[in-house]
Amino acid sequence: MNITTPNEQELREQAKKRVDMKMGFLVHLTVFLAVNLGLFALNSLTGSPRWHVFPLWGWGLGLAIHGLVTLLALMSGGGLRERMMAAELERLRRQ
């Protein structure tokens, strides 16, 4: 198996992908908090029954899934696609 060390450009590209994933989640979290705080305030001001929890739970589930996917992608080191590509290249080289 031919293992090469990544050069500076490859490391920068990998770092950019990881930072983009983290920033994507942080933006999602910030918007989630701002909107749901606004909905809570609106619901509190109107005095109507507590309807703000429905978007909170629905969107919260989406945010949790986004966080889980981001965490798993960051923990795995390389992405699944990159590992599959490396395995396929190795198979083709052996033929």
mmCIF file with all atom_site columns, C-alpha atoms in Angstrom:
data_model
loop_
_atom_site.group_PDB
_atom_site.id
_atom_site.type_symbol
_atom_site.label_atom_id
_atom_site.label_alt_id
_atom_site.label_comp_id
_atom_site.label_asym_id
_atom_site.label_entity_id
_atom_site.label_seq_id
_atom_site.pdbx_PDB_ins_code
_atom_site.Cartn_x
_atom_site.Cartn_y
_atom_site.Cartn_z
_atom_site.occupancy
_atom_site.B_iso_or_equiv
_atom_site.pdbx_formal_charge
_atom_site.auth_seq_id
_atom_site.auth_comp_id
_atom_site.auth_asym_id
_atom_site.auth_atom_id
_atom_site.pdbx_PDB_model_num
ATOM 1  C CA . MET A 1 1  ? 0.000   0.000  0.000   1.00 0.00 ? 1  MET A CA 1
ATOM 2  C CA . ASN A 1 2  ? 1.411   3.349  -1.040  1.00 0.00 ? 2  ASN A CA 1
ATOM 3  C CA . ILE A 1 3  ? 0.949   5.953  1.673   1.00 0.00 ? 3  ILE A CA 1
ATOM 4  C CA . THR A 1 4  ? 1.996   9.502  0.981   1.00 0.00 ? 4  THR A CA 1
ATOM 5  C CA . THR A 1 5  ? 2.131   12.345 3.434   1.00 0.00 ? 5  THR A CA 1
ATOM 6  C CA . PRO A 1 6  ? -0.149  15.244 2.577   1.00 0.00 ? 6  PRO A CA 1
ATOM 7  C CA . ASN A 1 7  ? 1.515   18.400 1.357   1.00 0.00 ? 7  ASN A CA 1
ATOM 8  C CA . GLU A 1 8  ? 0.744   21.884 2.668   1.00 0.00 ? 8  GLU A CA 1
ATOM 9  C CA . GLN A 1 9  ? -1.935  22.579 0.042   1.00 0.00 ? 9  GLN A CA 1
ATOM 10 C CA . GLU A 1 10 ? -3.776  19.328 0.810   1.00 0.00 ? 10 GLU A CA 1
ATOM 11 C CA . LEU A 1 11 ? -3.647  20.106 4.529   1.00 0.00 ? 11 LEU A CA 1
ATOM 12 C CA . ARG A 1 12 ? -5.044  23.599 3.912   1.00 0.00 ? 12 ARG A CA 1
ATOM 13 C CA . GLU A 1 13 ? -7.894  22.169 1.808   1.00 0.00 ? 13 GLU A CA 1
ATOM 14 C CA . GLN A 1 14 ? -8.698  19.611 4.503   1.00 0.00 ? 14 GLN A CA 1
ATOM 15 C CA . ALA A 1 15 ? -8.597  22.303 7.193   1.00 0.00 ? 15 ALA A CA 1
ATOM 16 C CA . LYS A 1 16 ? -10.899 24.526 5.107   1.00 0.00 ? 16 LYS A CA 1
ATOM 17 C CA . LYS A 1 17 ? -13.447 21.710 4.735   1.00 0.00 ? 17 LYS A CA 1
ATOM 18 C CA . ARG A 1 18 ? -13.396 21.082 8.488   1.00 0.00 ? 18 ARG A CA 1
ATOM 19 C CA . VAL A 1 19 ? -13.749 24.777 9.343   1.00 0.00 ? 19 VAL A CA 1
ATOM 20 C CA . ASP A 1 20 ? -16.593 25.134 6.822   1.00 0.00 ? 20 ASP A CA 1
ATOM 21 C CA . MET A 1 21 ? -18.424 22.237 8.487   1.00 0.00 ? 21 MET A CA 1
ATOM 22 C CA . LYS A 1 22 ? -17.985 23.769 11.943  1.00 0.00 ? 22 LYS A CA 1
ATOM 23 C CA . MET A 1 23 ? -19.044 27.228 10.759  1.00 0.00 ? 23 MET A CA 1
ATOM 24 C CA . GLY A 1 24 ? -22.098 25.780 9.004   1.00 0.00 ? 24 GLY A CA 1
ATOM 25 C CA . PHE A 1 25 ? -23.228 24.211 12.253  1.00 0.00 ? 25 PHE A CA 1
ATOM 26 C CA . LEU A 1 26 ? -22.517 27.370 14.271  1.00 0.00 ? 26 LEU A CA 1
ATOM 27 C CA . VAL A 1 27 ? -24.550 29.503 11.850  1.00 0.00 ? 27 VAL A CA 1
ATOM 28 C CA . HIS A 1 28 ? -27.414 26.981 12.045  1.00 0.00 ? 28 HIS A CA 1
ATOM 29 C CA . LEU A 1 29 ? -27.239 27.055 15.867  1.00 0.00 ? 29 LEU A CA 1
ATOM 30 C CA . THR A 1 30 ? -27.174 30.868 15.994  1.00 0.00 ? 30 THR A CA 1
ATOM 31 C CA . VAL A 1 31 ? -30.182 31.234 13.695  1.00 0.00 ? 31 VAL A CA 1
ATOM 32 C CA . PHE A 1 32 ? -32.017 28.513 15.651  1.00 0.00 ? 32 PHE A CA 1
ATOM 33 C CA . LEU A 1 33 ? -31.465 30.343 18.935  1.00 0.00 ? 33 LEU A CA 1
ATOM 34 C CA . ALA A 1 34 ? -32.362 33.782 17.573  1.00 0.00 ? 34 ALA A CA 1
ATOM 35 C CA . VAL A 1 35 ? -35.547 32.662 15.829  1.00 0.00 ? 35 VAL A CA 1
ATOM 36 C CA . ASN A 1 36 ? -36.756 30.477 18.676  1.00 0.00 ? 36 ASN A CA 1
ATOM 37 C CA . LEU A 1 37 ? -36.101 33.200 21.257  1.00 0.00 ? 37 LEU A CA 1
ATOM 38 C CA . GLY A 1 38 ? -38.115 35.541 19.042  1.00 0.00 ? 38 GLY A CA 1
ATOM 39 C CA . LEU A 1 39 ? -40.956 33.036 18.777  1.00 0.00 ? 39 LEU A CA 1
ATOM 40 C CA . PHE A 1 40 ? -40.908 32.562 22.548  1.00 0.00 ? 40 PHE A CA 1
ATOM 41 C CA . ALA A 1 41 ? -41.072 36.329 23.084  1.00 0.00 ? 41 ALA A CA 1
ATOM 42 C CA . LEU A 1 42 ? -43.892 36.694 20.556  1.00 0.00 ? 42 LEU A CA 1
ATOM 43 C CA . ASN A 1 43 ? -45.806 33.845 22.161  1.00 0.00 ? 43 ASN A CA 1
ATOM 44 C CA . SER A 1 44 ? -45.296 35.347 25.628  1.00 0.00 ? 44 SER A CA 1
ATOM 45 C CA . LEU A 1 45 ? -46.468 38.803 24.510  1.00 0.00 ? 45 LEU A CA 1
ATOM 46 C CA . THR A 1 46 ? -49.653 37.504 22.916  1.00 0.00 ? 46 THR A CA 1
ATOM 47 C CA . GLY A 1 47 ? -50.579 35.395 25.930  1.00 0.00 ? 47 GLY A CA 1
ATOM 48 C CA . SER A 1 48 ? -51.884 32.598 23.722  1.00 0.00 ? 48 SER A CA 1
ATOM 49 C CA . PRO A 1 49 ? -51.301 28.907 24.487  1.00 0.00 ? 49 PRO A CA 1
ATOM 50 C CA . ARG A 1 50 ? -47.697 27.753 24.188  1.00 0.00 ? 50 ARG A CA 1
ATOM 51 C CA . TRP A 1 51 ? -47.390 27.124 20.445  1.00 0.00 ? 51 TRP A CA 1
ATOM 52 C CA . HIS A 1 52 ? -43.702 28.135 20.236  1.00 0.00 ? 52 HIS A CA 1
ATOM 53 C CA . VAL A 1 53 ? -42.610 24.653 21.357  1.00 0.00 ? 53 VAL A CA 1
ATOM 54 C CA . PHE A 1 54 ? -43.713 23.026 18.092  1.00 0.00 ? 54 PHE A CA 1
ATOM 55 C CA . PRO A 1 55 ? -41.160 24.768 15.848  1.00 0.00 ? 55 PRO A CA 1
ATOM 56 C CA . LEU A 1 56 ? -38.633 24.449 18.676  1.00 0.00 ? 56 LEU A CA 1
ATOM 57 C CA . TRP A 1 57 ? -38.919 20.636 18.738  1.00 0.00 ? 57 TRP A CA 1
ATOM 58 C CA . GLY A 1 58 ? -39.071 20.221 14.967  1.00 0.00 ? 58 GLY A CA 1
ATOM 59 C CA . TRP A 1 59 ? -36.163 22.505 14.220  1.00 0.00 ? 59 TRP A CA 1
ATOM 60 C CA . GLY A 1 60 ? -34.295 21.203 17.272  1.00 0.00 ? 60 GLY A CA 1
ATOM 61 C CA . LEU A 1 61 ? -34.413 17.707 15.802  1.00 0.00 ? 61 LEU A CA 1
ATOM 62 C CA . GLY A 1 62 ? -32.941 19.008 12.543  1.00 0.00 ? 62 GLY A CA 1
ATOM 63 C CA . LEU A 1 63 ? -30.237 20.881 14.449  1.00 0.00 ? 63 LEU A CA 1
ATOM 64 C CA . ALA A 1 64 ? -29.393 17.766 16.473  1.00 0.00 ? 64 ALA A CA 1
ATOM 65 C CA . ILE A 1 65 ? -29.049 15.709 13.285  1.00 0.00 ? 65 ILE A CA 1
ATOM 66 C CA . HIS A 1 66 ? -26.867 18.424 11.729  1.00 0.00 ? 66 HIS A CA 1
ATOM 67 C CA . GLY A 1 67 ? -24.681 18.424 14.851  1.00 0.00 ? 67 GLY A CA 1
ATOM 68 C CA . LEU A 1 68 ? -24.385 14.635 14.869  1.00 0.00 ? 68 LEU A CA 1
ATOM 69 C CA . VAL A 1 69 ? -23.440 14.479 11.191  1.00 0.00 ? 69 VAL A CA 1
ATOM 70 C CA . THR A 1 70 ? -20.858 17.230 11.688  1.00 0.00 ? 70 THR A CA 1
ATOM 71 C CA . LEU A 1 71 ? -19.393 15.529 14.756  1.00 0.00 ? 71 LEU A CA 1
ATOM 72 C CA . LEU A 1 72 ? -19.152 12.138 13.052  1.00 0.00 ? 72 LEU A CA 1
ATOM 73 C CA . ALA A 1 73 ? -17.537 13.657 9.974   1.00 0.00 ? 73 ALA A CA 1
ATOM 74 C CA . LEU A 1 74 ? -14.960 15.486 12.088  1.00 0.00 ? 74 LEU A CA 1
ATOM 75 C CA . MET A 1 75 ? -14.207 12.451 14.261  1.00 0.00 ? 75 MET A CA 1
ATOM 76 C CA . SER A 1 76 ? -13.662 10.057 11.381  1.00 0.00 ? 76 SER A CA 1
ATOM 77 C CA . GLY A 1 77 ? -10.531 11.868 10.207  1.00 0.00 ? 77 GLY A CA 1
ATOM 78 C CA . GLY A 1 78 ? -11.106 11.514 6.488   1.00 0.00 ? 78 GLY A CA 1
ATOM 79 C CA . GLY A 1 79 ? -14.507 11.450 4.905   1.00 0.00 ? 79 GLY A CA 1
ATOM 80 C CA . LEU A 1 80 ? -16.144 8.243  3.771   1.00 0.00 ? 80 LEU A CA 1
ATOM 81 C CA . ARG A 1 81 ? -15.884 9.362  0.164   1.00 0.00 ? 81 ARG A CA 1
ATOM 82 C CA . GLU A 1 82 ? -12.117 9.907  0.449   1.00 0.00 ? 82 GLU A CA 1
ATOM 83 C CA . ARG A 1 83 ? -11.587 6.487  2.041   1.00 0.00 ? 83 ARG A CA 1
ATOM 84 C CA . MET A 1 84 ? -13.668 4.784  -0.658  1.00 0.00 ? 84 MET A CA 1
ATOM 85 C CA . MET A 1 85 ? -11.742 6.658  -3.357  1.00 0.00 ? 85 MET A CA 1
ATOM 86 C CA . ALA A 1 86 ? -8.388  5.590  -1.877  1.00 0.00 ? 86 ALA A CA 1
ATOM 87 C CA . ALA A 1 87 ? -9.511  1.946  -1.695  1.00 0.00 ? 87 ALA A CA 1
ATOM 88 C CA . GLU A 1 88 ? -10.756 2.014  -5.269  1.00 0.00 ? 88 GLU A CA 1
ATOM 89 C CA . LEU A 1 89 ? -7.509  3.579  -6.519  1.00 0.00 ? 89 LEU A CA 1
ATOM 90 C CA . GLU A 1 90 ? -5.522  0.902  -4.719  1.00 0.00 ? 90 GLU A CA 1
ATOM 91 C CA . ARG A 1 91 ? -7.669  -1.838 -6.288  1.00 0.00 ? 91 ARG A CA 1
ATOM 92 C CA . LEU A 1 92 ? -7.173  -0.377 -9.750  1.00 0.00 ? 92 LEU A CA 1
ATOM 93 C CA . ARG A 1 93 ? -3.411  -0.099 -9.268  1.00 0.00 ? 93 ARG A CA 1
ATOM 94 C CA . ARG A 1 94 ? -3.184  -3.787 -8.357  1.00 0.00 ? 94 ARG A CA 1
ATOM 95 C CA . GLN A 1 95 ? -4.953  -4.881 -11.571 1.00 0.00 ? 95 GLN A CA 1
#
